[in-house]
Short mmCIF file of C-alpha atoms in Angstrom, two decimals:
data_model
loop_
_atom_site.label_atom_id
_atom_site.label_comp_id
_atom_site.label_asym_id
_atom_site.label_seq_id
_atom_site.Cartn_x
_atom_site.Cartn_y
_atom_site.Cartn_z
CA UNK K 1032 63.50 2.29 -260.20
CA UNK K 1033 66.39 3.31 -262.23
CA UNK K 1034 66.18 1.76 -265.53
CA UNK K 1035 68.61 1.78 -268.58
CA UNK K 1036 67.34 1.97 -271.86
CA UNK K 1037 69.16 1.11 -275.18
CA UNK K 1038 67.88 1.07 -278.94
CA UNK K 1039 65.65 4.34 -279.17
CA UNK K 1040 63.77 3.52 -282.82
CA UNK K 1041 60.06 3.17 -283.87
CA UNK K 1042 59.64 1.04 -280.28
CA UNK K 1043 61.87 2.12 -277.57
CA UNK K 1044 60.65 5.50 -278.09
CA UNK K 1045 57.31 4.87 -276.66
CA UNK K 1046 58.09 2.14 -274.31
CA UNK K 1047 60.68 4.39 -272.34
CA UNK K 1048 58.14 7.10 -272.24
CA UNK K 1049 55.40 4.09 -270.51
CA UNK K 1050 58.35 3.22 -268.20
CA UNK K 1051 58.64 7.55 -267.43
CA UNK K 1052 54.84 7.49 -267.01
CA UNK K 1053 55.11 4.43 -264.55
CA UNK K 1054 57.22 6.68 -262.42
CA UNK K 1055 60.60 5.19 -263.01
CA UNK K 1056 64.33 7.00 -264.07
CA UNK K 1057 65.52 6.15 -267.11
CA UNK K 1058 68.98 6.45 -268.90
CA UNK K 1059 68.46 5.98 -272.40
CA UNK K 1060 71.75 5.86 -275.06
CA UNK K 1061 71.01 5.19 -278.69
CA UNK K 1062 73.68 5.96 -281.56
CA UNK K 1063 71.27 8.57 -283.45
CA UNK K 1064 71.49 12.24 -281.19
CA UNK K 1065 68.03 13.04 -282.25
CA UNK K 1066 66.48 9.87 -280.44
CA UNK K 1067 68.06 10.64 -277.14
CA UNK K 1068 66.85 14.13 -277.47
CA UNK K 1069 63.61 13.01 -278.10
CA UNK K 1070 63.34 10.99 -274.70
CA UNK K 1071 65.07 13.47 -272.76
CA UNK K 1072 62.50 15.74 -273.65
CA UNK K 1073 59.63 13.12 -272.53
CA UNK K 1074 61.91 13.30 -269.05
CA UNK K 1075 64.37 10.70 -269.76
CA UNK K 1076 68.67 11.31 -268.56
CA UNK K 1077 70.99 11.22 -271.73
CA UNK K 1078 73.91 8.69 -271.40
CA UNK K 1079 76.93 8.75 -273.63
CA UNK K 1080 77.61 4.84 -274.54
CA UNK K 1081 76.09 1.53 -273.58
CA UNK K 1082 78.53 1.21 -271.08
CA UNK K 1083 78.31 4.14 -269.47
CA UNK K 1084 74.44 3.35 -268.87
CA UNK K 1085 75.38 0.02 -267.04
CA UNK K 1086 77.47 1.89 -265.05
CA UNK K 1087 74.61 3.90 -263.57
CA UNK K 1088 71.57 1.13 -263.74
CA UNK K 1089 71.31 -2.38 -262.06
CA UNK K 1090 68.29 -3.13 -264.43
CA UNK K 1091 69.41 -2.74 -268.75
CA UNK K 1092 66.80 -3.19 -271.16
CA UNK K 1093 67.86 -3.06 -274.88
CA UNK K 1094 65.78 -2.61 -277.89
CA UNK K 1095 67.86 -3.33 -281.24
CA UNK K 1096 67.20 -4.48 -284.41
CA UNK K 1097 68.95 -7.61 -285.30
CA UNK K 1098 71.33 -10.50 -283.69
CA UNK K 1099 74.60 -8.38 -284.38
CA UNK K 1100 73.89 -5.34 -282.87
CA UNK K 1101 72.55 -7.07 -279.79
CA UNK K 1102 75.98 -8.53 -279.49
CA UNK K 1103 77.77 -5.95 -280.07
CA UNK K 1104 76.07 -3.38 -277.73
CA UNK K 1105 76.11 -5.82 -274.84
CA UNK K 1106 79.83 -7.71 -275.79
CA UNK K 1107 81.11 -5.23 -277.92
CA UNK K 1108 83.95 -2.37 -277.08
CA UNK K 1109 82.08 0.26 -274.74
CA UNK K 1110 79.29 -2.22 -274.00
CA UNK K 1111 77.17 -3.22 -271.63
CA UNK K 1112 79.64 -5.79 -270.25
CA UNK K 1113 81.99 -3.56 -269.66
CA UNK K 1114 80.01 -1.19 -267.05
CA UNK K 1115 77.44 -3.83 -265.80
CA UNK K 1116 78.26 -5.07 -262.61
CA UNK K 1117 77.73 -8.17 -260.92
CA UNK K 1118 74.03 -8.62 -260.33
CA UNK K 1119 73.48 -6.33 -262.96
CA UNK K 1120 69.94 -7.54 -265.09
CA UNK K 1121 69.84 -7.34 -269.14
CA UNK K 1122 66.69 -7.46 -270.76
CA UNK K 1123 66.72 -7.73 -274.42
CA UNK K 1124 63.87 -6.99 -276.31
CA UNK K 1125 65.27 -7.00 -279.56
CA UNK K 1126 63.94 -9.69 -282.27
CA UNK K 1127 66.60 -12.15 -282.79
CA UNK K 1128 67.77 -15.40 -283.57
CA UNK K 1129 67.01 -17.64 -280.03
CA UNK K 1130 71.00 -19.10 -280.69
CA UNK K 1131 72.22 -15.67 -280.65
CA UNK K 1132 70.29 -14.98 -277.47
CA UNK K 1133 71.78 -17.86 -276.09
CA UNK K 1134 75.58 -16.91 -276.99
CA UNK K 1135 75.50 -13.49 -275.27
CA UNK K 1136 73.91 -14.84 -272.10
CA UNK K 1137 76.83 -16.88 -271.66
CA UNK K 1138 78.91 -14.06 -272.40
CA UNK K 1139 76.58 -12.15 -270.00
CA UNK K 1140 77.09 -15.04 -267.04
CA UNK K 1141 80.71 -14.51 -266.67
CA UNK K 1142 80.55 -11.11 -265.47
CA UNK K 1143 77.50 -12.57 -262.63
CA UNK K 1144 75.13 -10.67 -265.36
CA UNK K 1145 71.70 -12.14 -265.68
CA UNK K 1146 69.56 -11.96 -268.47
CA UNK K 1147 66.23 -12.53 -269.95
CA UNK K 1148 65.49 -12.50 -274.01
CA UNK K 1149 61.82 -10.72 -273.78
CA UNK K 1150 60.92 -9.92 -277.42
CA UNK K 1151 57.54 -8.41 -278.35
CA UNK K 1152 54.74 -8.39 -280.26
CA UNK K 1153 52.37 -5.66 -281.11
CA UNK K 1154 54.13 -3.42 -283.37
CA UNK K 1155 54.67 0.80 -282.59
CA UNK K 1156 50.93 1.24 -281.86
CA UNK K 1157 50.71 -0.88 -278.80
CA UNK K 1158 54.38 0.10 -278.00
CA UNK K 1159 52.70 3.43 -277.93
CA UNK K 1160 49.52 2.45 -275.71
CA UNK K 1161 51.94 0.21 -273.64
CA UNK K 1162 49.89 -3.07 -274.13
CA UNK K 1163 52.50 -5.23 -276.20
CA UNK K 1164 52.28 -8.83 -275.70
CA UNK K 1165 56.06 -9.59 -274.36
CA UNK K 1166 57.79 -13.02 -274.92
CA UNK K 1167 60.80 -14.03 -272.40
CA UNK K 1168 62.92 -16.81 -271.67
CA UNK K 1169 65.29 -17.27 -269.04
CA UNK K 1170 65.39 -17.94 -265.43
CA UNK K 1171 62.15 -17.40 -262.95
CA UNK K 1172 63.78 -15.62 -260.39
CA UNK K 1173 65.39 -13.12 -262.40
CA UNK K 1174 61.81 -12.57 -264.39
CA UNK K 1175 59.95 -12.47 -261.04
CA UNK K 1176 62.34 -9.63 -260.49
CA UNK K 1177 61.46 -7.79 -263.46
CA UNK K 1178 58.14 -8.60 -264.25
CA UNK K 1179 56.05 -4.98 -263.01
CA UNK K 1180 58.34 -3.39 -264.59
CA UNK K 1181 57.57 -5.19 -268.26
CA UNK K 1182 53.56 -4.64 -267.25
CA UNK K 1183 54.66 -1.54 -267.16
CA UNK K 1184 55.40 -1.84 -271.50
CA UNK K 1185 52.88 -4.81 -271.89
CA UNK K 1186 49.39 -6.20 -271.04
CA UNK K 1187 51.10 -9.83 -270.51
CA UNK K 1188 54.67 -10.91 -269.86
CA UNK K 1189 54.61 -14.65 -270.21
CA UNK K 1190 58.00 -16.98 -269.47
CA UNK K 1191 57.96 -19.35 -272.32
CA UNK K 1192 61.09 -21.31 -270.70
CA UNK K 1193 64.74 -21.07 -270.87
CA UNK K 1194 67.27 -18.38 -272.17
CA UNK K 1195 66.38 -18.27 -275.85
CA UNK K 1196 62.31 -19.29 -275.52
CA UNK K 1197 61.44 -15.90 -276.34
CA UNK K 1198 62.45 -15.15 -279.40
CA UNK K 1199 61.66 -18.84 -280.13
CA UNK K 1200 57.96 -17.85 -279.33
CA UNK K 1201 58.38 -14.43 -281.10
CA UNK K 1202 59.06 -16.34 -284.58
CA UNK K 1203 56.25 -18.28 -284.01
CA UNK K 1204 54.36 -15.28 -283.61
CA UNK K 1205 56.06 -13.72 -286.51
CA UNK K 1206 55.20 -16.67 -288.92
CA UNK K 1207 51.29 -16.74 -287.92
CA UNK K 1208 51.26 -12.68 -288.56
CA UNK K 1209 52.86 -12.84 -292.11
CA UNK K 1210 50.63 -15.81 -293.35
CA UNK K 1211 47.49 -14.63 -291.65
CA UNK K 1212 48.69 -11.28 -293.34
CA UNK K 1213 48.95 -12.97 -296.48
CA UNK K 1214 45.54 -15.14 -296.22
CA UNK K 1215 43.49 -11.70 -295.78
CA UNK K 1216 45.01 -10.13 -298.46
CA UNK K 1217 44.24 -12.83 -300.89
CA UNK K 1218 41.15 -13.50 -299.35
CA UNK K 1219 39.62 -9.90 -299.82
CA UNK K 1220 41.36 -9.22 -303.25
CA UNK K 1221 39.60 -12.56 -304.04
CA UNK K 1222 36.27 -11.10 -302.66
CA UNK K 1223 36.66 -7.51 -304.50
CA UNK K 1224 37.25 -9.70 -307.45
CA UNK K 1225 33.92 -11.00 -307.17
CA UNK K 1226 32.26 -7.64 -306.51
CA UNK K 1227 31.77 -7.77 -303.04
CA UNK K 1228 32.18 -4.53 -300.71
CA UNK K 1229 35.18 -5.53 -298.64
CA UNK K 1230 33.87 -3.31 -295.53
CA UNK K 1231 31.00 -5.72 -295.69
CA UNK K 1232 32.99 -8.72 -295.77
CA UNK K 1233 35.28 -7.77 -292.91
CA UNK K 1234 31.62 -6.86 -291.14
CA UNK K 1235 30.40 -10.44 -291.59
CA UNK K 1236 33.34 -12.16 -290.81
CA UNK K 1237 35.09 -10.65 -288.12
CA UNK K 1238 33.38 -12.45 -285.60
CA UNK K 1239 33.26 -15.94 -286.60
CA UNK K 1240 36.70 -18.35 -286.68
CA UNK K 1241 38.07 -16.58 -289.45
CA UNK K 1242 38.28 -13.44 -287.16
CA UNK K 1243 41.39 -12.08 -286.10
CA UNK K 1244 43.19 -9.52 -284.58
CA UNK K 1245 45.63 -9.39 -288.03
CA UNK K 1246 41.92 -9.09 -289.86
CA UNK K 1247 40.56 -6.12 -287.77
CA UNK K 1248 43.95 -4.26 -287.77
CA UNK K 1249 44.79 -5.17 -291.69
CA UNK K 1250 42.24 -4.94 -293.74
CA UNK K 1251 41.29 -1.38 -292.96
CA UNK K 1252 44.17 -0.01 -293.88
CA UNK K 1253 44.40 -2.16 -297.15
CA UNK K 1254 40.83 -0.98 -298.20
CA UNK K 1255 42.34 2.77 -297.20
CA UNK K 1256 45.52 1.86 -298.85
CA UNK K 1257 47.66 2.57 -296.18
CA UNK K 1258 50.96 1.13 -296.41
CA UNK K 1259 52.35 3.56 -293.24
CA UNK K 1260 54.61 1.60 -291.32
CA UNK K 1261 52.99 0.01 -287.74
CA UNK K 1262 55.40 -3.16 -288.78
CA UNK K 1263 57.59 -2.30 -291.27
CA UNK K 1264 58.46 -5.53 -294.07
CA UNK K 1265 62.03 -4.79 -293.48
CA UNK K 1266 61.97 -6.17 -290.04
CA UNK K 1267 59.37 -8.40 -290.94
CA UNK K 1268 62.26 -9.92 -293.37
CA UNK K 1269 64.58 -10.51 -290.80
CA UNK K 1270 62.22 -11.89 -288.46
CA UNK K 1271 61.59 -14.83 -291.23
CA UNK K 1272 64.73 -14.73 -291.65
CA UNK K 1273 65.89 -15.85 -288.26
CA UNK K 1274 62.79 -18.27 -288.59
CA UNK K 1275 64.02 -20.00 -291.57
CA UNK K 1276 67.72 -20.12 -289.84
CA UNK K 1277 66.26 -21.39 -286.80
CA UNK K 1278 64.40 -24.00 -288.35
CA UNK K 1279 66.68 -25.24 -290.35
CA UNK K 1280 68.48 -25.61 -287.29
CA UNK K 1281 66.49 -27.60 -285.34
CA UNK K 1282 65.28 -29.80 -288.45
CA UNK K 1283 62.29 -29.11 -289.80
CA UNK K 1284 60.92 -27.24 -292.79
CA UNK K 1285 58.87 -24.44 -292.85
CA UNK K 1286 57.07 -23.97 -296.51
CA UNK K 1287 54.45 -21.35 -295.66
CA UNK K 1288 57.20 -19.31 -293.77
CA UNK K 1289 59.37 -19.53 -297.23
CA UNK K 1290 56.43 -18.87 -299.73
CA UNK K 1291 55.60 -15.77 -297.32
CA UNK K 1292 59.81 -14.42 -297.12
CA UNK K 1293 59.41 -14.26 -300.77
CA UNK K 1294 56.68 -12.13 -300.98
CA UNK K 1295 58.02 -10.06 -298.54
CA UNK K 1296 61.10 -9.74 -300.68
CA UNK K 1297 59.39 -9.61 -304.24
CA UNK K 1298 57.73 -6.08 -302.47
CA UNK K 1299 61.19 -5.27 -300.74
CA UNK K 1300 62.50 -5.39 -304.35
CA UNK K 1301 59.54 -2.90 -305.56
CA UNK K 1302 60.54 -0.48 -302.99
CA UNK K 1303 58.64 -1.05 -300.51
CA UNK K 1304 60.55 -1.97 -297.69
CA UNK K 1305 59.74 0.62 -295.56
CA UNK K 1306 55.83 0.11 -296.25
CA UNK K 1307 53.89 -1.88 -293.34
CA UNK K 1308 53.63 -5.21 -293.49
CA UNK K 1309 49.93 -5.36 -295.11
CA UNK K 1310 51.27 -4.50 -297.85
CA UNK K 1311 51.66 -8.00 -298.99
CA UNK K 1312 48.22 -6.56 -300.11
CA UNK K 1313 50.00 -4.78 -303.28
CA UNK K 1314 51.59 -8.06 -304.30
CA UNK K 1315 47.84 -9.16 -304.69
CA UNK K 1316 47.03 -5.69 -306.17
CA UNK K 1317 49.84 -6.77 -309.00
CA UNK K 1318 49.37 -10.07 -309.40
CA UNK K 1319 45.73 -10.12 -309.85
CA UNK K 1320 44.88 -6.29 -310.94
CA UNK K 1321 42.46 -5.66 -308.14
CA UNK K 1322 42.63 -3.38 -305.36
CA UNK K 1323 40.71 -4.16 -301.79
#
């Protein structure tokens, strides 16, 4: 299949290079050179603009970071919308705000465009192994149409319901990551504390109900102290972000997810923005003087 591909960062990088290994054609456009160049070399065709891809591909896939740029790659001048024809799938895999999701897929209708929000979870390492857990909302028929093709990024593709579900899922996701984040951290600076060996504590515990896949990925890398970016807090930010918007939204309030945003941000304001998200670690580290 002939596949286009938008949004070439730390994640479309290595999920157009599954979709090349899965034996499809891809036309990737981003708005850095150096990222098409990169998945040309892996095999991928160089495109010029957004719209220039949906004038080649009947399938779309876009992978950008927030709300805005979603809409204005897909509604913008030179967008999607303006090459796609009718019949033409989107797929955004972006992280954004479900009501944003929602807005552009009624842009997307009137041109007989149909599209699925199919967000992920998983981070650049299983972006990179091609066994992301993917997120999508939108109609059954058109994900029925497209659903080897996301196996082909993922281990599971799972319709959570209408136009907008998926991203409502991935902030659900995104709120039990950051506080289970945040429970291990102060957990095993509380252990350390105490003068236990944290490699044994992680040993004892992993497999009982306070195991987790955040706890197995995590802690190494705090006792290593390695803040390189799988997750970056950044996008970890916005992704609470768009949670506390959303929730606000719909009416309820979401304490843990604001205690957490401002941790996030207390570290953003240190500099470490960039740093992986288990680096709410360091925020322990300061607070308390201990390091895992």
């Amino acid at each position: 299949m002939k596949i286009g591909f938008i949004g070439l960062g730390i994640m479309g990088k290595p999920m157009v290079k599954n979709l090349l290994k899965a034996g499809h054609q891809v036309v990737a456009y981003d708005v850095l050179k150096e990222n098409i160049d990169y998945v040309v070399t892996a095999g991928a065709s160089a495109s010029v603009s957004s719209k220039a891809v949906a004038g080649e591909c009947d399938l779309i896939i876009t992978m950008l970071p927030n709300g805005p740029q979603v809409r204005e790659v897909v509604c913008g001048k030179d967008g999607v919308l303006e090459g796609a024809k009718s019949g033409t799938i989107l797929v955004d895999m972006s992280s954004i705000a479900p009501g944003v999701a929602q807005e552009v897929s009624k842009e997307c209708a009137k041109k007989g465009v149909k599209m699925l929000d199919a967000p992920v979870s998983g981070g650049e390492p299983k972006a990179i192994d091609g066994s992301l857990s993917i997120m999508v909302g939108g109609e059954k028929a058109v994900f029925d149409q497209v659903r080897d093709v996301l196996l082909n990024m993922g281990a599971s593709a799972v319709l959570c319901g209408d136009i907008g579900a998926g991203n409502t899922t991935k902030l659900a996701n995104q709120i039990i990551v950051a506080i289970n984040i945040a429970a291990v951290s102060e957990a095993f600076t509380f252990s350390t504390k105490a003068g236990v060996d944290p490699n044994k504590v992680l040993d004892a515990i992993k497999g009982g109900l306070a195991g987790s896949t955040v706890m197995n990925a995590k802690v190494p890398m705090m006792i290593e102290g390695n803040i390189n970016p799988g997750f970056k807090i950044d996008l970890h930010i916005k992704d609470l972000h768009n949670a506390l918007d959303t929730g606000h939204d719909v009416g309820i309030a979401l304490p843990f997810t604001a205690q957490i945003m401002e941790i996030f941000q207390t570290l953003r304001a240190d500099g470490m923005g960039q740093s992986d998200h288990s680096a709410i670690a360091k925020y322990y580290e300061k607070l308390t003087g201990t390091k895992i």
